[in-house]
């Protein structure tokens, strides 16, 4: 496993992808004990993977992480510009992945064939590169039917600032005890696509959505403190907000 994981990490680095070691505790998180310690805003040194959002690890760092460790850590790919614009569509189940693939194939089969497919223990990941920045409000692409107060996440966009566990990682990196693997173990190609093509991919993912958010409550114009004549005050900032907006409009999109 040591040589296989090390070789996989070297291959990612050779293809211009930044990466960090992943803990083998099933939590899909960086292996903090192997990461550099950097002072925070209070001057306290903490282990962090953030430096690798701006630079790729050196060959020496890779050797330290994967060359002689026991247990051997997993491989976490750092997405975004540091990895040449690497982005991932993360489908949380095989069922929703099949639907996403069908929609994209029916819309543009050539584009669908460009995605590098990874079978995750529970769902499926789709890798590609795109140079243009993606808006942050595109993170959650599709949700499922609510179950009580829980609205399941079906598809998520992962780009700049995200980290994802990759093939080559030990099985212990995932809570299921299963490995990530490429659908096609031979001849994998990481394609670069245009922004318009990415928009099409994201739209096909959004079309898998099953959740309709509840309508916001009607605006209510009120004031806790009335004027001297008993009429509500409507000239304060809070009254102006109540007259023209709701907290649902402000908070729900976030």
C-alpha positions as MATLAB code, in Angstrom:
seq = 'XXXXXXXXXXXXXXXXXXXXXXXXXXXXXXXXXXXXXXXXXXXXXXXXXXXXXXXXXXXXXXXXXXXXXXXXXXXXXXXXXXXXXXXXXXXXXXXXXXXXXXXXXXXXXXXXXXXXXXXXXXXXXXXXXXXXXXXXXXXXXXXXXXXXXXXXXXXXXXXXXXXXXXXXXXXXXXXXXXXXXXXXXXXXXXXXXXXXXXXXXXXXXXXXXXXXXXXXXXXXXXXXXXXXXXXXXXXXXXXXXXXXXXXXXXXXXX';
ca = [
       0.000    0.000    0.000;
       2.863    2.383    0.780;
       4.303    2.203   -2.761;
       0.873    2.314   -4.414;
      -0.276    5.364   -2.467;
       3.061    7.114   -2.884;
       3.000    6.451   -6.636;
      -0.553    7.768   -6.902;
       0.422   10.936   -5.002;
       3.434   11.454   -7.258;
       1.216   11.023  -10.316;
      -1.238   13.679   -9.143;
       1.625   16.075   -8.437;
       3.182   15.374  -11.838;
      -0.131   16.423  -13.432;
      -0.075   19.774  -11.642;
      -2.472   18.924   -8.817;
      -1.922   20.078   -5.256;
      -2.611   17.535   -2.525;
      -2.458   16.964    1.226;
      -2.361   13.827    3.412;
      -5.700   12.506    4.681;
      -6.141   10.864    8.090;
      -7.025    7.170    8.207;
      -9.729    7.587   10.845;
     -12.702    7.487    8.477;
     -13.426   11.190    8.898;
     -12.211   12.333    5.450;
     -10.122   15.070    7.055;
      -6.493   16.208    6.657;
      -3.851   14.393    8.716;
      -3.007   17.282   11.010;
       0.120   15.722   12.493;
       1.767   15.743    9.057;
       0.833   19.290    8.077;
       2.799   22.515    8.635;
       2.056   24.558   11.727;
       1.163   28.162   10.961;
       0.317   30.972   13.430;
      -3.332   32.066   13.441;
      -4.599   35.602   14.036;
      -3.810   35.213   17.748;
      -0.266   34.003   17.138;
      -1.095   30.403   18.121;
       0.540   27.795   15.898;
      -1.923   25.301   14.429;
      -1.669   22.545   11.850;
      -3.311   23.538    8.579;
      -3.580   22.467    4.939;
      -4.250   26.041    3.751;
      -0.694   26.680    2.437;
      -1.381   24.064   -0.225;
      -4.242   26.136   -1.577;
      -1.558   28.508   -2.871;
       1.256   26.088   -3.709;
       1.749   22.424   -4.511;
       3.743   20.235   -2.109;
       7.395   19.529   -2.796;
       8.824   16.109   -3.598;
      10.361   16.148   -0.131;
       7.003   16.735    1.531;
       5.491   13.880   -0.452;
       8.315   11.581    0.666;
       7.735   12.570    4.298;
       4.000   11.959    4.057;
       3.934    8.741    2.049;
       7.438    7.315    1.998;
       7.676    5.631    5.385;
       4.527    6.407    7.359;
       2.561    3.795    9.255;
      -0.310    3.930    8.684;
       0.014    5.434    5.231;
      -2.251    8.514    4.930;
      -4.739    9.057    2.155;
      -4.659   11.571   -0.672;
      -6.737   14.742   -0.584;
      -6.804   16.789   -3.783;
      -6.859   20.567   -3.336;
      -9.300   21.999   -5.869;
      -9.135   25.335   -7.635;
      -6.499   27.357   -9.447;
      -3.541   25.846   -7.580;
      -4.444   22.568   -9.312;
      -4.974   24.100  -12.728;
      -8.659   24.885  -12.227;
      -9.602   21.414  -10.987;
     -13.298   21.137  -10.046;
     -15.533   18.252   -9.017;
     -19.253   17.488   -9.202;
     -20.011   15.393   -6.108;
     -23.078   13.122   -6.329;
     -24.045   11.656   -2.967;
     -25.549    8.398   -4.301;
     -25.265    6.112   -7.309;
     -28.924    6.733   -8.121;
     -28.586   10.508   -8.363;
     -25.297   10.093  -10.255;
     -27.042    7.940  -12.853;
     -29.737   10.587  -13.282;
     -27.158   13.367  -13.615;
     -25.194   11.385  -16.202;
     -28.336   10.637  -18.207;
     -29.381   14.295  -18.259;
     -25.919   15.458  -19.311;
     -25.540   12.744  -21.952;
     -28.933   13.569  -23.467;
     -27.983   17.253  -23.518;
     -24.390   16.952  -24.744;
     -22.878   13.474  -25.036;
     -19.489   14.838  -26.096;
     -19.246   16.947  -22.955;
     -20.401   14.068  -20.749;
     -17.571   11.935  -22.139;
     -15.017   14.563  -21.055;
     -15.722   14.097  -17.348;
     -13.251   11.932  -15.429;
     -15.433    9.629  -13.323;
     -14.521    8.421   -9.830;
     -16.641    5.848   -8.024;
     -16.817    6.947   -4.391;
     -17.917    4.533   -1.640;
     -21.471    5.941   -1.688;
     -21.815    8.005   -4.840;
     -19.751    9.326   -7.706;
     -17.372   12.217   -8.438;
     -16.836   13.914  -11.796;
     -13.493   15.682  -12.371;
     -12.649   18.356  -14.960;
     -10.618   21.555  -15.246;
     -12.034   24.996  -15.971;
     -10.077   28.255  -15.917;
     -12.919   30.646  -15.134;
     -13.854   31.254  -11.475;
     -17.159   29.769  -10.321;
     -19.505   31.809   -8.115;
     -19.587   30.571   -4.519;
     -23.390   30.401   -4.522;
     -23.177   27.319   -6.763;
     -21.934   24.959   -4.027;
     -25.244   23.146   -3.450;
     -26.759   22.127   -6.761;
     -29.558   19.706   -5.826;
     -31.411   18.649   -2.692;
     -33.784   15.790   -2.050;
     -37.273   15.475   -0.593;
     -37.364   16.701    3.039;
     -37.443   14.070    5.774;
     -38.719   15.841    8.862;
     -36.465   18.863    9.333;
     -33.706   17.335    7.231;
     -33.322   18.162    3.536;
     -30.887   15.625    2.012;
     -28.008   16.906   -0.091;
     -27.956   15.222   -3.510;
     -25.326   17.010   -5.610;
     -22.646   19.496   -4.642;
     -20.174   21.557   -6.642;
     -16.630   21.539   -5.265;
     -14.121   24.088   -6.512;
     -11.823   26.778   -5.132;
     -11.106   26.218   -1.429;
     -12.443   22.663   -1.365;
     -10.659   19.391   -0.653;
     -11.719   15.942   -1.870;
     -10.470   12.428   -1.069;
      -9.079   10.772   -4.194;
      -8.340    7.310   -5.604;
      -5.110    5.876   -4.235;
      -6.212    6.531   -0.657;
      -6.404    3.643    1.829;
      -9.889    2.299    2.532;
      -9.651    3.557    6.135;
      -9.994    7.157    4.934;
     -13.755    6.697    4.414;
     -16.231    5.796    7.188;
     -17.534    2.895    5.072;
     -14.094    1.301    4.902;
     -14.249    1.295    1.096;
     -11.910    2.863   -1.444;
     -12.323    5.514   -4.099;
     -11.511    4.265   -7.598;
     -11.518    5.525  -11.155;
     -14.275    4.065  -13.301;
     -11.699    3.454  -16.013;
      -8.473    2.432  -14.306;
      -6.487    2.764  -17.536;
      -6.199    5.720  -19.857;
      -7.754    8.364  -17.588;
      -7.648   11.905  -18.979;
      -8.409   15.100  -17.080;
     -10.017   17.407  -19.652;
     -10.194   21.196  -19.616;
     -13.619   22.602  -20.497;
     -14.969   26.062  -21.258;
     -17.034   28.128  -18.823;
     -20.124   27.686  -20.999;
     -19.661   23.916  -20.791;
     -19.357   24.101  -17.022;
     -22.576   26.116  -16.882;
     -24.283   23.316  -18.811;
     -22.923   20.700  -16.393;
     -24.139   22.683  -13.394;
     -27.569   23.163  -14.935;
     -27.962   19.425  -15.543;
     -27.049   18.871  -11.895;
     -29.603   21.456  -10.758;
     -32.260   19.745  -12.865;
     -31.922   16.734  -10.528;
     -33.268   18.825   -7.645;
     -36.321   17.544   -5.770;
     -36.637   20.278   -3.149;
     -38.882   23.325   -3.342;
     -38.221   25.816   -0.530;
     -41.291   27.083    1.311;
     -42.639   30.444    0.264;
     -41.416   33.266    2.536;
     -44.014   34.740    4.877;
     -45.748   37.912    3.793;
     -43.995   41.117    4.867;
     -45.362   42.523    8.090;
     -45.059   46.246    8.790;
     -44.906   46.880   12.530;
     -43.096   48.725   15.282;
     -42.572   47.813   18.919;
     -42.689   51.474   19.958;
     -45.647   53.515   18.615;
     -45.688   57.249   18.071;
     -47.352   59.522   20.618;
     -50.622   59.236   18.724;
     -50.465   55.427   18.881;
     -49.557   54.943   15.203;
     -46.544   52.720   14.421;
     -43.223   54.404   13.715;
     -42.171   53.818   10.124;
     -39.119   56.060    9.750;
     -36.524   53.993   11.635;
     -34.075   51.598    9.851;
     -35.761   48.584   11.418;
     -39.196   49.735   10.300;
     -37.893   50.336    6.801;
     -36.516   46.768    6.746;
     -39.822   45.308    7.968;
     -41.678   47.211    5.275;
     -39.541   46.003    2.384;
     -37.881   42.688    3.317;
     -38.038   39.564    5.483;
     -35.423   37.631    7.392;
     -36.241   34.646    5.202;
     -35.089   36.616    2.156;
     -31.865   37.579    3.927;
     -30.938   34.313    5.645;
     -32.308   31.453    3.543;
     -30.033   32.103    0.512;
     -27.031   31.864    2.878;
];
